[in-house]
Coordinates of C-alpha atoms in Angstrom, one line a residue:
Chain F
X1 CA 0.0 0.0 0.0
X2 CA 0.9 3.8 -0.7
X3 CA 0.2 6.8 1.1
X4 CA -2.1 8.6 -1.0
X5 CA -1.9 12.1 -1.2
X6 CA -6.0 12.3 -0.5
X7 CA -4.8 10.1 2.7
X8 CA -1.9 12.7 3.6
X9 CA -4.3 15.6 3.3
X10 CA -7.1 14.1 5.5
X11 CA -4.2 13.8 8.2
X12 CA -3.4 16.7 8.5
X13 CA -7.0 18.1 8.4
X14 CA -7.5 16.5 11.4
X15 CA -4.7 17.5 12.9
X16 CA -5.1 21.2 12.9
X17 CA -8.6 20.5 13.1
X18 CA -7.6 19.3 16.8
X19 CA -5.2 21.9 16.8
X20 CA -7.1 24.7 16.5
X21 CA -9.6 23.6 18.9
X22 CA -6.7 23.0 21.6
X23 CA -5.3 26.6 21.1
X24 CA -2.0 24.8 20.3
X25 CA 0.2 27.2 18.7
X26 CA 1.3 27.5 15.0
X27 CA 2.5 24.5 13.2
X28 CA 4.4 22.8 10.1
X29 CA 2.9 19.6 9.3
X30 CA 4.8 16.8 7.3
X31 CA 3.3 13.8 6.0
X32 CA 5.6 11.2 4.7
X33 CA 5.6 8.3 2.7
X34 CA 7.0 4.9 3.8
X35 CA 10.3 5.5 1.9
X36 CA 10.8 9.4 3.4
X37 CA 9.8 11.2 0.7
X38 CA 7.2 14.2 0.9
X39 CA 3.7 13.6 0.6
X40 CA 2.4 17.3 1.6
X41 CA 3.1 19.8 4.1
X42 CA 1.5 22.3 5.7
X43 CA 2.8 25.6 8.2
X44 CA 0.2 27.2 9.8
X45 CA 0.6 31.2 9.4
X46 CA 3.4 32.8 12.0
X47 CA 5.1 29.1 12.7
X48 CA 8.5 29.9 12.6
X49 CA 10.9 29.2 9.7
X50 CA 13.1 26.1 11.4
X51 CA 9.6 24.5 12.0
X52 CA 9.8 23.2 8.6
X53 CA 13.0 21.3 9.0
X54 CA 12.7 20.0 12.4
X55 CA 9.0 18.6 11.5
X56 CA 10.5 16.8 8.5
X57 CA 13.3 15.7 11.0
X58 CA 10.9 13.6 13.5
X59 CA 8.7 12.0 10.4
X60 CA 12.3 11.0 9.1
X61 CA 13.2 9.8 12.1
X62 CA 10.7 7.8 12.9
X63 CA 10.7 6.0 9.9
X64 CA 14.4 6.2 10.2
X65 CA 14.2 4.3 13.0
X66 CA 11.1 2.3 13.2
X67 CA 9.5 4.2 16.3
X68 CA 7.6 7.2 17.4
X69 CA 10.0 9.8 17.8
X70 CA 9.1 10.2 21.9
X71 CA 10.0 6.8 22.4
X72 CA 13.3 7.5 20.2
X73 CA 14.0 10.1 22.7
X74 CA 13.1 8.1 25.3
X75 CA 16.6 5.7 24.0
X76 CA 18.6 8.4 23.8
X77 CA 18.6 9.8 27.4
X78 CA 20.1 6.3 28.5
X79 CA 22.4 6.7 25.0
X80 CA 23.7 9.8 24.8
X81 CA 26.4 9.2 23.2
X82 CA 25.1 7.2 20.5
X83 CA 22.5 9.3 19.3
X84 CA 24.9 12.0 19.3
X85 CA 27.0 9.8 16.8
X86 CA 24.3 9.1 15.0
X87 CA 22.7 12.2 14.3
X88 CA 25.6 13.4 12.8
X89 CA 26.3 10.8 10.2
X90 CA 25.8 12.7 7.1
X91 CA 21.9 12.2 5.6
X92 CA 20.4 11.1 8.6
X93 CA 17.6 13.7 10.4
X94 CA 16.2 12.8 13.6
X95 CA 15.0 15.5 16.0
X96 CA 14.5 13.8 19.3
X97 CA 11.4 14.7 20.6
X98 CA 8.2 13.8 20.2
X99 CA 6.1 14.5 17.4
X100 CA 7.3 12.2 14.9
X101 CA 4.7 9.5 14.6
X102 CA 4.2 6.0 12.2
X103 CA 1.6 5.9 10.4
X104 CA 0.3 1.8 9.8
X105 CA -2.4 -0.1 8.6
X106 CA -4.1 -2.4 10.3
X107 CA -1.5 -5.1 9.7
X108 CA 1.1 -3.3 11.2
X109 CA 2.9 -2.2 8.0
X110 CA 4.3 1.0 7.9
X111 CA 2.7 3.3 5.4
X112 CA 4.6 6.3 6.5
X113 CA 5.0 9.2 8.9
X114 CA 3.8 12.2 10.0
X115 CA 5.8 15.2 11.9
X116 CA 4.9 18.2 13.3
X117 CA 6.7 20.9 15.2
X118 CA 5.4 24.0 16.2
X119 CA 4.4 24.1 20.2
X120 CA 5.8 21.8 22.6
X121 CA 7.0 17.9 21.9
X122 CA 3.9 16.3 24.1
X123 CA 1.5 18.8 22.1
X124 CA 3.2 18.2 19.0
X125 CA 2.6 14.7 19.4
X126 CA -1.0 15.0 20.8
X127 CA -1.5 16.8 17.2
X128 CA 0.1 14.5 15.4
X129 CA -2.1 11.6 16.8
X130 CA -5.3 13.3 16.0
X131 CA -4.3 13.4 12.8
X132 CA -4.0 9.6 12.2
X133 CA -7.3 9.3 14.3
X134 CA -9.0 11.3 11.8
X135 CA -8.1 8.4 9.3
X136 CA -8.6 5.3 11.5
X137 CA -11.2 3.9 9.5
X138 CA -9.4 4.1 6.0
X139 CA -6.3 3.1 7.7
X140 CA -8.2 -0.2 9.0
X141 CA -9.3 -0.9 5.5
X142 CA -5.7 -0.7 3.5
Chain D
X1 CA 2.4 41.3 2.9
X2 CA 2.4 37.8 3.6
X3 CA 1.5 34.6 2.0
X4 CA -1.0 32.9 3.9
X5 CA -1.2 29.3 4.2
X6 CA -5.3 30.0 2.9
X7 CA -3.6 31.4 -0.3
X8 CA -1.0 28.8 -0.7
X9 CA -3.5 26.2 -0.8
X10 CA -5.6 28.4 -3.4
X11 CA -2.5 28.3 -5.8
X12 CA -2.4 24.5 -5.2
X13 CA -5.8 23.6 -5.8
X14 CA -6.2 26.1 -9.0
X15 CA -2.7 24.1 -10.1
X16 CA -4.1 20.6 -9.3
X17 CA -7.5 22.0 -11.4
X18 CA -5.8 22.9 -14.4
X19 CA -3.9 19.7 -14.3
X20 CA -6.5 17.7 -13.9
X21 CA -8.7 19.1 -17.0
X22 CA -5.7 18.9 -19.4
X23 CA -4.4 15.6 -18.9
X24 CA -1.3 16.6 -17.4
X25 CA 0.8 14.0 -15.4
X26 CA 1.1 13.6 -11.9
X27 CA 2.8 16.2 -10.3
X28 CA 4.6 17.8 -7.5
X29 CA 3.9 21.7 -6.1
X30 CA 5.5 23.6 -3.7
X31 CA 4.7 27.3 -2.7
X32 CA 7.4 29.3 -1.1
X33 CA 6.9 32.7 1.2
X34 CA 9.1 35.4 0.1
X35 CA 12.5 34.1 2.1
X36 CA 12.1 31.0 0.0
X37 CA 10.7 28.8 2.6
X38 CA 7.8 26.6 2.1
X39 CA 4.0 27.3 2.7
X40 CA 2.5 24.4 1.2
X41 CA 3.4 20.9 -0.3
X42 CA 1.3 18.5 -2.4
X43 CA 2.9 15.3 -4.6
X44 CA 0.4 14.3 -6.5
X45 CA -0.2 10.0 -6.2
X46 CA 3.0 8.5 -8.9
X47 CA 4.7 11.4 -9.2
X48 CA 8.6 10.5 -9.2
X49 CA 10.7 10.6 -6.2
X50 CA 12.6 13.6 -7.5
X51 CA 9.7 15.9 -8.3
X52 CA 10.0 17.2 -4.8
X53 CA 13.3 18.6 -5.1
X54 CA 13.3 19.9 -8.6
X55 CA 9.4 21.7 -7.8
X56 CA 11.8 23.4 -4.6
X57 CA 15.0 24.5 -6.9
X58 CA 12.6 25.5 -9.9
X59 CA 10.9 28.1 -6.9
X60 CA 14.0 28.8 -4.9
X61 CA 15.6 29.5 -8.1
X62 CA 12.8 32.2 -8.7
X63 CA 13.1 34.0 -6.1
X64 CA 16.9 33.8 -5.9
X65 CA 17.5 35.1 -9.3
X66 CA 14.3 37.4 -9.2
X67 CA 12.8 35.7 -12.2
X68 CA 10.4 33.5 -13.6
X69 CA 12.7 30.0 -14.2
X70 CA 11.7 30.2 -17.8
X71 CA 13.1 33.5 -18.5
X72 CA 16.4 32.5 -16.4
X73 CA 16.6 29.1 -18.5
X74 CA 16.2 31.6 -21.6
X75 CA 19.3 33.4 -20.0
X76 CA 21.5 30.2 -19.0
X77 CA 21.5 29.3 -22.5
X78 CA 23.4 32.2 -23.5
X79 CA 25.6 32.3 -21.0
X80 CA 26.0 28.5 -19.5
X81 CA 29.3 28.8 -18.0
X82 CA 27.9 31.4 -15.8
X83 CA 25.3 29.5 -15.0
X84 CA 26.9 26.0 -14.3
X85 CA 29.1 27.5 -11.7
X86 CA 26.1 29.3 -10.0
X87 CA 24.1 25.9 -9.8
X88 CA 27.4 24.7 -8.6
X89 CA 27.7 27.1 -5.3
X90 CA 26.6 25.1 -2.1
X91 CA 23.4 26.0 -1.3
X92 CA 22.1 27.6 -4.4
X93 CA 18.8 25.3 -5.8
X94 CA 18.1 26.6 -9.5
X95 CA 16.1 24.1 -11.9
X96 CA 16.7 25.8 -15.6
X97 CA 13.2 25.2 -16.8
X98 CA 10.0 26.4 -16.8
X99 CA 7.8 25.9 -14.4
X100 CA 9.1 28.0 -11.3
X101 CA 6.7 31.3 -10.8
X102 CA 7.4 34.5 -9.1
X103 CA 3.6 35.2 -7.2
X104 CA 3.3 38.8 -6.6
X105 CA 1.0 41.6 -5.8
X106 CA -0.8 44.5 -7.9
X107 CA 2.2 46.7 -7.2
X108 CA 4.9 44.1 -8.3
X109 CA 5.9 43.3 -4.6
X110 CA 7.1 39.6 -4.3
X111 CA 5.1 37.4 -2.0
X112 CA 6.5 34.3 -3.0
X113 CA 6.8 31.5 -5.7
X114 CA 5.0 28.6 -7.1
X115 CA 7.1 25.2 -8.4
X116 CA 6.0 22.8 -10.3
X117 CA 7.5 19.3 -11.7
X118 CA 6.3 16.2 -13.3
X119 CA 5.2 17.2 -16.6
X120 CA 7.4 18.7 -19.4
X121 CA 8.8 22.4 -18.4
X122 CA 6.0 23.9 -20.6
X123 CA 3.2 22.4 -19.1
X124 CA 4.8 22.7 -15.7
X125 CA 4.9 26.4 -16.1
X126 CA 1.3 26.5 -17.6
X127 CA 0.0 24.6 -14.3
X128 CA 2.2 27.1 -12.1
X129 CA 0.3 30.0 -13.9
X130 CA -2.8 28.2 -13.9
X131 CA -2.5 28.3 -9.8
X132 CA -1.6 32.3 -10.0
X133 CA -4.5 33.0 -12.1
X134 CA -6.9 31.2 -9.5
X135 CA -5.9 34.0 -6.7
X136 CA -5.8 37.1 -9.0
X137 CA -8.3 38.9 -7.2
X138 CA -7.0 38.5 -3.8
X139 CA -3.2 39.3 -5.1
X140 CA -5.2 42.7 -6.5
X141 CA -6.5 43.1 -2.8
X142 CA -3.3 42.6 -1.0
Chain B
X1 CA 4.1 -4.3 -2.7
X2 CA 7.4 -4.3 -1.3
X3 CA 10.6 -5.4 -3.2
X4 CA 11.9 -8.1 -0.8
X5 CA 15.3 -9.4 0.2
X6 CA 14.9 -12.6 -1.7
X7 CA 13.7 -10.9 -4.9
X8 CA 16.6 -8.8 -4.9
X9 CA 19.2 -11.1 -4.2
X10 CA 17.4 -13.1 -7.5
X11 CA 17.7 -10.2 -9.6
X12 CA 21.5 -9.9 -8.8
X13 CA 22.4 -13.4 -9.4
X14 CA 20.7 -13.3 -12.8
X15 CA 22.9 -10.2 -13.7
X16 CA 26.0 -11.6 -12.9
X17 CA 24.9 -14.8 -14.6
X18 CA 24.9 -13.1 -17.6
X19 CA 27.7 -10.8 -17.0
X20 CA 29.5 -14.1 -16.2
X21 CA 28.5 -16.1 -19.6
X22 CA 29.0 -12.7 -21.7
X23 CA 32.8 -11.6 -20.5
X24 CA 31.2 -8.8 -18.6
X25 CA 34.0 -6.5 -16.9
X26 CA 33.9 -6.9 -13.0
X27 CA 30.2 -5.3 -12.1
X28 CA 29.0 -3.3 -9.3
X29 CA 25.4 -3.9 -8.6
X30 CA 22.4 -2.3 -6.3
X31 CA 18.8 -3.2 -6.3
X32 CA 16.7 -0.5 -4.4
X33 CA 13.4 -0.5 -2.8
X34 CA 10.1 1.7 -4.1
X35 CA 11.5 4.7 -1.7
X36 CA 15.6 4.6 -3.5
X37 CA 16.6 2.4 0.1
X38 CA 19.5 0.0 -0.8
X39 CA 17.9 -3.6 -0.6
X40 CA 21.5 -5.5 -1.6
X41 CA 24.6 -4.6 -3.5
X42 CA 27.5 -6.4 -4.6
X43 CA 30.6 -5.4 -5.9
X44 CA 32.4 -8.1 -7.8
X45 CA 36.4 -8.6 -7.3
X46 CA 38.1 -6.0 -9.5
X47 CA 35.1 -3.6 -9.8
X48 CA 37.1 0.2 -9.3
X49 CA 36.4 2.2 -6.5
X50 CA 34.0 4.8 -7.8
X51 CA 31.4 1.9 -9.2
X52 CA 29.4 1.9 -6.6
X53 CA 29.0 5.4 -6.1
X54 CA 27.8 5.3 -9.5
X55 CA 25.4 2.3 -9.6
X56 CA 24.0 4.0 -6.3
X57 CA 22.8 7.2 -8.5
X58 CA 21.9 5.2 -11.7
X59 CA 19.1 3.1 -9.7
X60 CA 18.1 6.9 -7.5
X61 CA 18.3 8.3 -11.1
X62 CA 15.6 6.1 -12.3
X63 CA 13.7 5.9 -9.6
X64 CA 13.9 10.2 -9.4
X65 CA 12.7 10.7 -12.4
X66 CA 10.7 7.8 -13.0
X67 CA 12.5 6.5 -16.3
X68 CA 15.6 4.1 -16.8
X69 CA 18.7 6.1 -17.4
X70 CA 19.2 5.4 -21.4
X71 CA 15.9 7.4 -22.1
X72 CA 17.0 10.2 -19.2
X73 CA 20.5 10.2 -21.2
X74 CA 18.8 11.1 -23.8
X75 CA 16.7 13.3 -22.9
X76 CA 19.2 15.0 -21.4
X77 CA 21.4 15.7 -24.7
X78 CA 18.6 17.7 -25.9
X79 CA 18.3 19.9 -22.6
X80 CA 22.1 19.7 -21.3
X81 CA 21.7 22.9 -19.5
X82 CA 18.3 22.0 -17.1
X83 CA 20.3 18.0 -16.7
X84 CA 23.5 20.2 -15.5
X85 CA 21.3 22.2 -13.2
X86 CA 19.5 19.0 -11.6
X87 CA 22.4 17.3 -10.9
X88 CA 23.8 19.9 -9.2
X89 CA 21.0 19.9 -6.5
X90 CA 21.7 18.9 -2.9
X91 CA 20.7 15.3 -2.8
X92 CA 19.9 14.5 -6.5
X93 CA 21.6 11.9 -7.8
X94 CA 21.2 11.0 -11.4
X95 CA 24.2 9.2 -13.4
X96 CA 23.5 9.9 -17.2
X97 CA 24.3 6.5 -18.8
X98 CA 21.9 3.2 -19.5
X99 CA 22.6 0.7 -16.2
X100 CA 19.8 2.0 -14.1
X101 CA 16.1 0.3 -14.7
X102 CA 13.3 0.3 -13.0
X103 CA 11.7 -2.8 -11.8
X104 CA 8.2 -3.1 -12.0
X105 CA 5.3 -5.4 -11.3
X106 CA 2.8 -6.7 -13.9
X107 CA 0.6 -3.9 -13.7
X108 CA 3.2 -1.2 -14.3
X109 CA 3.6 -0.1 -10.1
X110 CA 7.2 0.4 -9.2
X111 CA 8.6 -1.9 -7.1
X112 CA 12.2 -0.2 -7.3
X113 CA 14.9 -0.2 -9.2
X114 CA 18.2 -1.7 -10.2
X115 CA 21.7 0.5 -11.4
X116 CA 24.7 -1.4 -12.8
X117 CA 28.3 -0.3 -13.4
X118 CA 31.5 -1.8 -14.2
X119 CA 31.2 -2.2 -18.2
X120 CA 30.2 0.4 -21.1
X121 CA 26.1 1.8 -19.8
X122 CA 25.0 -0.4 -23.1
X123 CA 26.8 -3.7 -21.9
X124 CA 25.4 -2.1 -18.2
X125 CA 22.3 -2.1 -19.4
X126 CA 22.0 -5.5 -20.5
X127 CA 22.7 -7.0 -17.3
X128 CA 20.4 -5.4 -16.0
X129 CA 17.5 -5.9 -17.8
X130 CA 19.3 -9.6 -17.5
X131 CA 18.6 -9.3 -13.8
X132 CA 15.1 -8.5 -14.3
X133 CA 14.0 -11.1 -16.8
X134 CA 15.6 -13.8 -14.4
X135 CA 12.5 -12.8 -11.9
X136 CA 9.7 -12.2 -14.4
X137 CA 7.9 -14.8 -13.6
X138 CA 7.8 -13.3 -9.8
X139 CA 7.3 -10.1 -11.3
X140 CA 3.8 -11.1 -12.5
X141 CA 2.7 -12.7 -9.5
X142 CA 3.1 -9.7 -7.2
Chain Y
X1 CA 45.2 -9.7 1.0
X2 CA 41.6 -7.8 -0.6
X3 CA 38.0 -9.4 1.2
X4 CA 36.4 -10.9 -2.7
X5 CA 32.8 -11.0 -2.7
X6 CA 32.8 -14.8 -2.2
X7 CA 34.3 -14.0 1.1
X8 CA 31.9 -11.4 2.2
X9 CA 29.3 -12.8 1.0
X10 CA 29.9 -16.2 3.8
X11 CA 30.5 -13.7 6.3
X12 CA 27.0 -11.9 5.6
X13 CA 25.2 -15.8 5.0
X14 CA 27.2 -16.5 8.7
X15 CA 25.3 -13.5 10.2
X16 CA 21.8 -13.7 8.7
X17 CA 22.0 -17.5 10.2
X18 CA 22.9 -16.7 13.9
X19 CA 20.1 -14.4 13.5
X20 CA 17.3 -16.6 12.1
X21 CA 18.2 -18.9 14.7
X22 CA 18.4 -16.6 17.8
X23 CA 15.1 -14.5 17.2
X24 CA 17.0 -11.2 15.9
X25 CA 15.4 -8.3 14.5
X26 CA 15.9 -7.5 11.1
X27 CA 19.1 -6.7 10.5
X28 CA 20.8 -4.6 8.0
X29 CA 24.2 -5.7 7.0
X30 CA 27.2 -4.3 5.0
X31 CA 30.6 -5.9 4.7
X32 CA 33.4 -3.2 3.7
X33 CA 37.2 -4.0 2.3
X34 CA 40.1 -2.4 4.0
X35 CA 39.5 0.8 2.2
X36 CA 36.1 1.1 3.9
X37 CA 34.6 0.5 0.5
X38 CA 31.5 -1.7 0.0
X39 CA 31.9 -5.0 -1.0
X40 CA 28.3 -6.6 -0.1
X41 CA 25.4 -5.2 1.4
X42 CA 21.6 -6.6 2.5
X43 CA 18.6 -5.1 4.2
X44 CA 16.6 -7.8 5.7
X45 CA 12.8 -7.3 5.0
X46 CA 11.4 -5.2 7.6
X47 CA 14.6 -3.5 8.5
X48 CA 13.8 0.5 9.2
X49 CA 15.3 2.9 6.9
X50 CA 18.3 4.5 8.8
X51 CA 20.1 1.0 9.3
X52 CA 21.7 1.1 6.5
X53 CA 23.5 3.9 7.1
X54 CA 24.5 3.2 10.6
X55 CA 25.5 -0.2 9.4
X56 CA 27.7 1.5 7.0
X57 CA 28.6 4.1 10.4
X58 CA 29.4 1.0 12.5
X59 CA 31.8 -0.7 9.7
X60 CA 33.5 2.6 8.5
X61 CA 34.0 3.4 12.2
X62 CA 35.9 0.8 12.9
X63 CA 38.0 0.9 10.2
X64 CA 38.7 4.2 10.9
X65 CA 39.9 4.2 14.2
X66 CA 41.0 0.9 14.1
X67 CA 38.9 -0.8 16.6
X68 CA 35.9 -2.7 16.9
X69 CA 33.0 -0.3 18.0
X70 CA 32.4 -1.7 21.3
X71 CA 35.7 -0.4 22.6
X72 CA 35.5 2.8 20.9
X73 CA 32.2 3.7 22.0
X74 CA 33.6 2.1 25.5
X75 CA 36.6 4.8 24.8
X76 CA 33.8 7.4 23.6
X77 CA 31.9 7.2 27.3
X78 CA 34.9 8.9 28.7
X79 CA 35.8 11.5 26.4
X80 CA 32.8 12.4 25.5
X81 CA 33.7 15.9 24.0
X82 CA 36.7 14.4 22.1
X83 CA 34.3 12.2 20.2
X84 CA 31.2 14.9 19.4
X85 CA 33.8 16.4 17.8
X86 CA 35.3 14.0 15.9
X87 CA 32.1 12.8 14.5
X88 CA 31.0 16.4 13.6
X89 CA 33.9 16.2 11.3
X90 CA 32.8 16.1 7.7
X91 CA 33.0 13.1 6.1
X92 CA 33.3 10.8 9.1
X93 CA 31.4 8.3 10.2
X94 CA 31.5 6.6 13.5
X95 CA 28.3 5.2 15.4
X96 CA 29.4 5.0 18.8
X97 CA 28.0 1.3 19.7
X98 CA 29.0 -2.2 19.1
X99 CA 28.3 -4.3 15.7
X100 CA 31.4 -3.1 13.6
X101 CA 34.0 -5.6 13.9
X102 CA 37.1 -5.7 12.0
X103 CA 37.5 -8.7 9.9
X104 CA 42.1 -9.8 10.3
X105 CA 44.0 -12.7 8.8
X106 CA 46.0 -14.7 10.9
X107 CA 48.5 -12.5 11.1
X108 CA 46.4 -9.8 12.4
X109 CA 46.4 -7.6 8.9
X110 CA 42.9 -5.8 8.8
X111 CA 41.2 -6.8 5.6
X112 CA 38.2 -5.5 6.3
X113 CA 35.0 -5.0 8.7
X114 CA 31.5 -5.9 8.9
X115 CA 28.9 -3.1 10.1
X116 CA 25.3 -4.4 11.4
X117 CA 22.0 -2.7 12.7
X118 CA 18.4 -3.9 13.4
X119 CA 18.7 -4.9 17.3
X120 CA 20.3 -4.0 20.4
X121 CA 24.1 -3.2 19.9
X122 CA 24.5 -6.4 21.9
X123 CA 22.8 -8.6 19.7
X124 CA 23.8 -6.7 16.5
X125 CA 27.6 -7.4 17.5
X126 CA 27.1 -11.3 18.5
X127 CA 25.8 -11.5 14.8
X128 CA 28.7 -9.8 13.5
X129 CA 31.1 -11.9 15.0
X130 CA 28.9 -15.0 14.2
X131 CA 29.8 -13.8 10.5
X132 CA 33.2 -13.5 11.1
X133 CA 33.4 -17.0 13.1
X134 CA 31.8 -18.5 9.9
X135 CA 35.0 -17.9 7.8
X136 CA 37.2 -18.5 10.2
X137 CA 38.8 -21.4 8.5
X138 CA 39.2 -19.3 5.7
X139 CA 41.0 -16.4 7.4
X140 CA 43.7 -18.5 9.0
X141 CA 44.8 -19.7 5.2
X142 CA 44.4 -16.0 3.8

């Protein structure tokens, strides 16, 4: 299965759908597909310019590493010195905080990520689940 | 003035609209503020991997050089020494081909830029002005 | 449908079996997945350093622009100047020779893609299309 | 002494069957010559995105330091700042735990390493050196 881009964009409907109702503050919203390339992206007027990069750096991530980018973080703090290494290999984006969630089907297979940066990591990620709420039912029936 | 995320996604959909009546192929758009930084990203489903980037350089290169990307592929024909070692320069994203649009207001102030790949330069272009046209009145307004 | 591990190790083994019965100069191969994600590579005693650099960006080539590289190649003699450009972007990487060929399923979806070098991009070429055939049956089925 | 294919190839066939048999994760693994230049490479199915290239850090790392990566990240732990900033260093790879192993002769002469990711470091580097231990006979005659 692909991510569709009619898939992508109902994501992140529901996600500033949630976001706006939450008075969470301006995001960038990144959905990718299972191989890390862009899907669509959205920043929400006055999100700040880095927001762009650091959103496409915990949907990488994630499907970098094959886990939501909070429990990626979650590695690092007893790794330090790992994640350090790894961060700076050359190609490899990973911002470690949450936000940065797989997207699957109801099998488990990965069809992609989304990220989001904008307010803080447990908002971010509170977003960012809303979003693939919005698309349970399609995402049961891939 | 701005460019809204509302507008953004105006120029997109008039894009996609245009597309979509003339049999053009998949595609990839991206719409940049005026500091080159994206607003709004769509990939249309089986557009290639590399649609991304180029639709970036074509409207990086827009606003970098200050013109549309046909008029600047015009130029680089001319003159493609110049030009090879300007694409060359790390950091500098310039797609010589149509298809990268300057979006501005009724008194010639730069908001931003529209890029477009997937289809031949020509009909990239033609989408990108297709998108442009679809906000006219409100770039009048602005 | 994913390209799997098994399929690509197939589609190597049937290139160098005909590099092997057709005096083939020591070969560098890659097989990527639908997203340009090494699946396996070999480089074959001999091969020079640079080979798999350039089998690497002959398979992301295709896969980029959604073509093998003998019709990009040619394409790109009639538009040298918006090729150079391209190549020059941050993270594009398209070698301009035959060797790189997408691999697709029965119905025409990408699956991935293989890139070949080591011998002229012709004789390049033919082992990998060599590669392909030897899984054509598989191909179908998917 | 160079590593042939033939010879990386057993290596990689060594580690793929420790892991089958001891539950391991999916692995990604690449087997470099002494130049740190890639010999033979395979993803397992299922293996995230990013092992590749830390599989690639791991072997490349070793080589270049001229340990396995247990004791350098071991090394790493206490001289922390030392080793941010070697791997900040362009052009340097170096993931800073175990699973790159150097691969010696007999006589000790470094012909190459073998990089792995998928599991715990732990586990990642038993399966290296399960690779290694499979050509064992091999690299006492080399």
């Amino acid at each position: 299965m692909t991510l569709t881009l009619a898939l992508a964009e109902k994501i992140i409907d529901g996600t500033r759908l949630y976001a706006a109702e939450n008075n969470i503050k301006p995001l960038a919203v990144v959905v990718l597909d299972a191989g890390a390339h862009p899907v669509a992206f959205k920043r929400e007027d006055k999100a700040s310019l880095y927001r762009f990069d650091i959103a496409m750096a915990k949907a990488k991530g994630a499907l970098g590493m094959g886990f939501n980018t909070r429990d990626i973080a979650e590695k690092a703090k007893n790794n330090p010195v790992f994640f350090a290494s790894v961060t700076a290999i050359n190609g490899i984006e990973l911002a470690l905080s949450p936000g940065g969630n797989l997207i699957k089907d109801a099998n488990g297979n990965i069809l992609g990520a989304i990220g989001i940066s904008g307010d803080t990591g447990d908002n971010d990620e509170l977003c960012a689940q809303a979003g693939i709420d919005a698309v349970a039912a399609q995402l049961e029936n891939l």
